[in-house]
Coordinates of C-alpha atoms in Angstrom, one line a residue:
X1 CA -64.1 -26.8 -45.4
X2 CA -60.7 -27.4 -43.8
X3 CA -62.5 -29.0 -40.8
X4 CA -64.3 -31.4 -43.2
X5 CA -61.0 -32.3 -44.9
X6 CA -59.5 -33.0 -41.5
X7 CA -62.4 -35.2 -40.5
X8 CA -62.2 -37.1 -43.8
X9 CA -58.4 -37.7 -43.2
X10 CA -59.0 -39.0 -39.7
X11 CA -61.7 -41.3 -41.0
X12 CA -59.4 -42.6 -43.8
X13 CA -56.6 -43.2 -41.2
X14 CA -59.0 -45.0 -38.9
X15 CA -60.3 -47.2 -41.8
X16 CA -56.7 -48.0 -42.8
X17 CA -55.8 -48.9 -39.3
X18 CA -58.9 -51.0 -38.8
X19 CA -58.2 -52.9 -42.0
X20 CA -54.6 -53.6 -41.0
X21 CA -55.7 -54.8 -37.6
X22 CA -58.3 -57.1 -39.2
X23 CA -55.7 -58.5 -41.6
X24 CA -53.4 -59.2 -38.6
X25 CA -56.2 -61.0 -36.8
X26 CA -56.8 -63.1 -39.9
X27 CA -53.1 -64.0 -40.3
X28 CA -52.7 -64.9 -36.6
X29 CA -55.8 -67.1 -36.6
X30 CA -54.7 -68.8 -39.8
X31 CA -51.2 -69.4 -38.5
X32 CA -52.5 -71.1 -35.4
X33 CA -54.9 -73.3 -37.5
X34 CA -52.4 -74.1 -40.2
X35 CA -49.8 -75.1 -37.5
X36 CA -52.3 -77.2 -35.6
X37 CA -54.4 -78.8 -38.4
X38 CA -52.4 -78.3 -41.5
X39 CA -53.1 -76.1 -44.5
X40 CA -55.5 -78.5 -46.4
X41 CA -57.5 -79.4 -43.2
X42 CA -58.2 -75.7 -42.4
X43 CA -61.2 -74.0 -43.9
X44 CA -61.8 -70.3 -44.5
X45 CA -64.8 -70.6 -42.3
X46 CA -62.6 -71.7 -39.4
X47 CA -60.2 -68.9 -40.1
X48 CA -63.1 -66.4 -40.1
X49 CA -64.5 -67.7 -36.8
X50 CA -61.1 -67.8 -35.1
X51 CA -60.3 -64.2 -36.3
X52 CA -63.6 -62.9 -35.1
X53 CA -64.8 -61.7 -38.5
X54 CA -68.4 -62.0 -39.7
X55 CA -68.0 -64.6 -42.4
X56 CA -65.9 -65.8 -45.4
X57 CA -66.8 -62.7 -47.4
X58 CA -65.1 -60.6 -44.7
X59 CA -62.0 -62.7 -45.2
X60 CA -62.2 -62.2 -49.0
X61 CA -62.2 -58.5 -48.4
X62 CA -58.6 -58.8 -47.2
X63 CA -57.3 -61.9 -49.0
X64 CA -58.0 -63.4 -52.4
X65 CA -58.1 -67.0 -51.0
X66 CA -56.6 -69.3 -48.4
X67 CA -53.4 -69.6 -50.3
X68 CA -53.0 -65.8 -50.3
X69 CA -53.2 -65.9 -46.5
X70 CA -50.5 -68.6 -46.4
X71 CA -48.4 -66.7 -48.9
X72 CA -48.5 -63.5 -46.7
X73 CA -47.7 -65.5 -43.6
X74 CA -44.7 -67.1 -45.2
X75 CA -43.5 -63.7 -46.4
X76 CA -44.0 -62.1 -43.0
X77 CA -42.2 -64.8 -41.2
X78 CA -39.2 -64.8 -43.5
X79 CA -39.0 -61.0 -43.5
X80 CA -38.9 -61.0 -39.7
X81 CA -36.3 -63.8 -39.7
X82 CA -34.2 -61.8 -42.2
X83 CA -34.3 -58.7 -40.0
X84 CA -33.4 -60.7 -36.9
X85 CA -30.4 -62.2 -38.7
X86 CA -29.2 -58.7 -39.8
X87 CA -29.3 -57.7 -36.1
X88 CA -27.4 -60.8 -35.1
X89 CA -24.7 -60.1 -37.7
X90 CA -24.3 -56.5 -36.6
X91 CA -23.8 -57.5 -33.0
X92 CA -21.4 -60.4 -33.6
X93 CA -18.3 -60.5 -35.8
X94 CA -17.3 -64.2 -35.9
X95 CA -19.3 -66.7 -37.9
X96 CA -19.4 -69.0 -34.9
X97 CA -21.0 -66.2 -32.8
X98 CA -23.5 -65.3 -35.6
X99 CA -24.5 -69.0 -36.0
X100 CA -24.9 -69.2 -32.2
X101 CA -27.2 -66.2 -32.2
X102 CA -29.3 -67.7 -35.0
X103 CA -29.6 -71.0 -33.0
X104 CA -30.6 -69.0 -29.9
X105 CA -33.3 -67.3 -32.0
X106 CA -34.7 -70.5 -33.4
X107 CA -34.8 -72.2 -30.0
X108 CA -36.5 -69.2 -28.4
X109 CA -39.0 -69.0 -31.2
X110 CA -39.8 -72.7 -30.7
X111 CA -40.6 -72.1 -27.0
X112 CA -42.2 -68.7 -27.4
X113 CA -43.9 -68.9 -30.8
X114 CA -44.3 -72.6 -31.7
X115 CA -46.9 -71.9 -34.3
X116 CA -44.3 -70.0 -36.4
X117 CA -41.8 -72.8 -36.1
X118 CA -44.4 -75.4 -36.9
X119 CA -45.3 -73.5 -40.0
X120 CA -41.7 -73.4 -41.1
X121 CA -40.4 -76.8 -40.1
X122 CA -43.4 -79.2 -40.1
X123 CA -45.7 -78.0 -42.9
X124 CA -44.8 -79.0 -46.5
X125 CA -44.8 -75.5 -47.9
X126 CA -44.1 -76.5 -51.5
X127 CA -47.4 -78.4 -51.5
X128 CA -49.6 -75.3 -51.1
X129 CA -47.1 -72.6 -52.1
X130 CA -45.5 -74.2 -55.2
X131 CA -44.8 -70.9 -56.9
X132 CA -42.9 -69.3 -54.0
X133 CA -39.1 -69.5 -53.7
X134 CA -37.9 -72.4 -51.6
X135 CA -36.9 -71.4 -48.1
X136 CA -33.2 -71.9 -48.8
X137 CA -33.4 -69.3 -51.6
X138 CA -35.0 -66.6 -49.3
X139 CA -33.0 -63.6 -48.2
X140 CA -32.8 -64.9 -44.6
X141 CA -31.2 -68.2 -45.7
X142 CA -28.9 -66.5 -48.2
X143 CA -27.6 -64.5 -45.3
X144 CA -27.0 -67.7 -43.3
X145 CA -25.1 -69.1 -46.3
X146 CA -22.9 -66.0 -46.4
X147 CA -22.1 -66.5 -42.7
X148 CA -21.0 -70.0 -43.4
X149 CA -18.9 -69.0 -46.3
X150 CA -17.3 -66.3 -44.2
X151 CA -16.5 -68.9 -41.5
X152 CA -14.8 -71.1 -44.1
X153 CA -12.7 -68.2 -45.3
X154 CA -11.8 -67.2 -41.8
X155 CA -10.8 -70.8 -40.9
X156 CA -13.5 -71.3 -38.3
X157 CA -15.4 -73.8 -40.4
X158 CA -14.1 -76.8 -42.3
X159 CA -13.3 -76.2 -45.9
X160 CA -16.2 -78.2 -47.3
X161 CA -19.0 -77.1 -49.7
X162 CA -21.0 -74.4 -47.9
X163 CA -24.3 -76.2 -48.7
X164 CA -23.0 -79.3 -47.1
X165 CA -21.9 -77.3 -44.0
X166 CA -25.4 -75.8 -43.9
X167 CA -27.0 -79.2 -44.2
X168 CA -24.9 -80.8 -41.5
X169 CA -25.3 -77.9 -39.1
X170 CA -29.0 -77.2 -39.5
X171 CA -29.9 -80.8 -39.9
X172 CA -29.0 -81.3 -36.2
X173 CA -30.6 -78.0 -35.2
X174 CA -33.9 -78.4 -37.2
X175 CA -34.4 -82.0 -36.3
X176 CA -34.0 -81.3 -32.6
X177 CA -36.6 -78.5 -32.9
X178 CA -38.9 -80.8 -34.9
X179 CA -38.8 -83.4 -32.2
X180 CA -39.7 -80.7 -29.6
X181 CA -42.6 -79.4 -31.7
X182 CA -44.0 -82.9 -32.3
X183 CA -43.6 -83.9 -28.6
X184 CA -40.9 -86.6 -29.3
X185 CA -38.8 -84.7 -26.9
X186 CA -40.9 -83.8 -23.9
X187 CA -39.1 -80.7 -22.5
X188 CA -39.0 -77.2 -23.8
X189 CA -36.5 -76.5 -26.6
X190 CA -34.3 -74.5 -24.2
X191 CA -33.5 -77.7 -22.3
X192 CA -31.8 -79.1 -25.5
X193 CA -30.2 -76.0 -26.8
X194 CA -26.7 -76.3 -25.4
X195 CA -26.2 -79.9 -26.5
X196 CA -27.8 -79.3 -29.9
X197 CA -25.4 -76.4 -30.5
X198 CA -22.4 -78.3 -29.5
X199 CA -23.3 -81.3 -31.7
X200 CA -24.1 -79.1 -34.7
X201 CA -21.0 -76.9 -34.3
X202 CA -18.6 -79.8 -33.8
X203 CA -19.7 -81.3 -37.1
X204 CA -18.6 -78.2 -39.1
X205 CA -16.0 -76.6 -36.9
X206 CA -12.4 -76.7 -38.1
X207 CA -10.4 -78.6 -35.5

């Protein structure tokens, strides 16, 4: 009896693991397709084929619809970004150092995981995820806002509205990354990182 119970537990664990792996395959396939073709131009059939699952029914077994896939992707990316920002804040004390760490992360992601950055920066997320919180209201970006507020209090950043400081700083950073992702700039993001950082920081730094 005990042996049967152990076998059932092992089978249940295996099924759970297989399900999680299939979900990951679907999410990765969808991310690549959404980034390359856009959300509305990607079909569930294409996602199923790219993920290596049998058919649309197999996708429905894991996700309610295409929007649910995008919703999970969005949540996963922002969660990962939030965890990375926590790590950057722990390792660096000054706001300038923390912002530099975030810029390093975004440029590295653009070179190493362009699909992720295309999803965040090029797709109009509000068109297919209208009920989700805007990116600026996500925990990751609230943490960035706190970094900027701390920098203003510490005298590192100009005494301007924190949202303006955010817009000035990340306007330069994000537009640089968009130009890399779209091919307007023909080198890897890393080639433009130093000058983008200097331009962005000089706009908000207290002289």
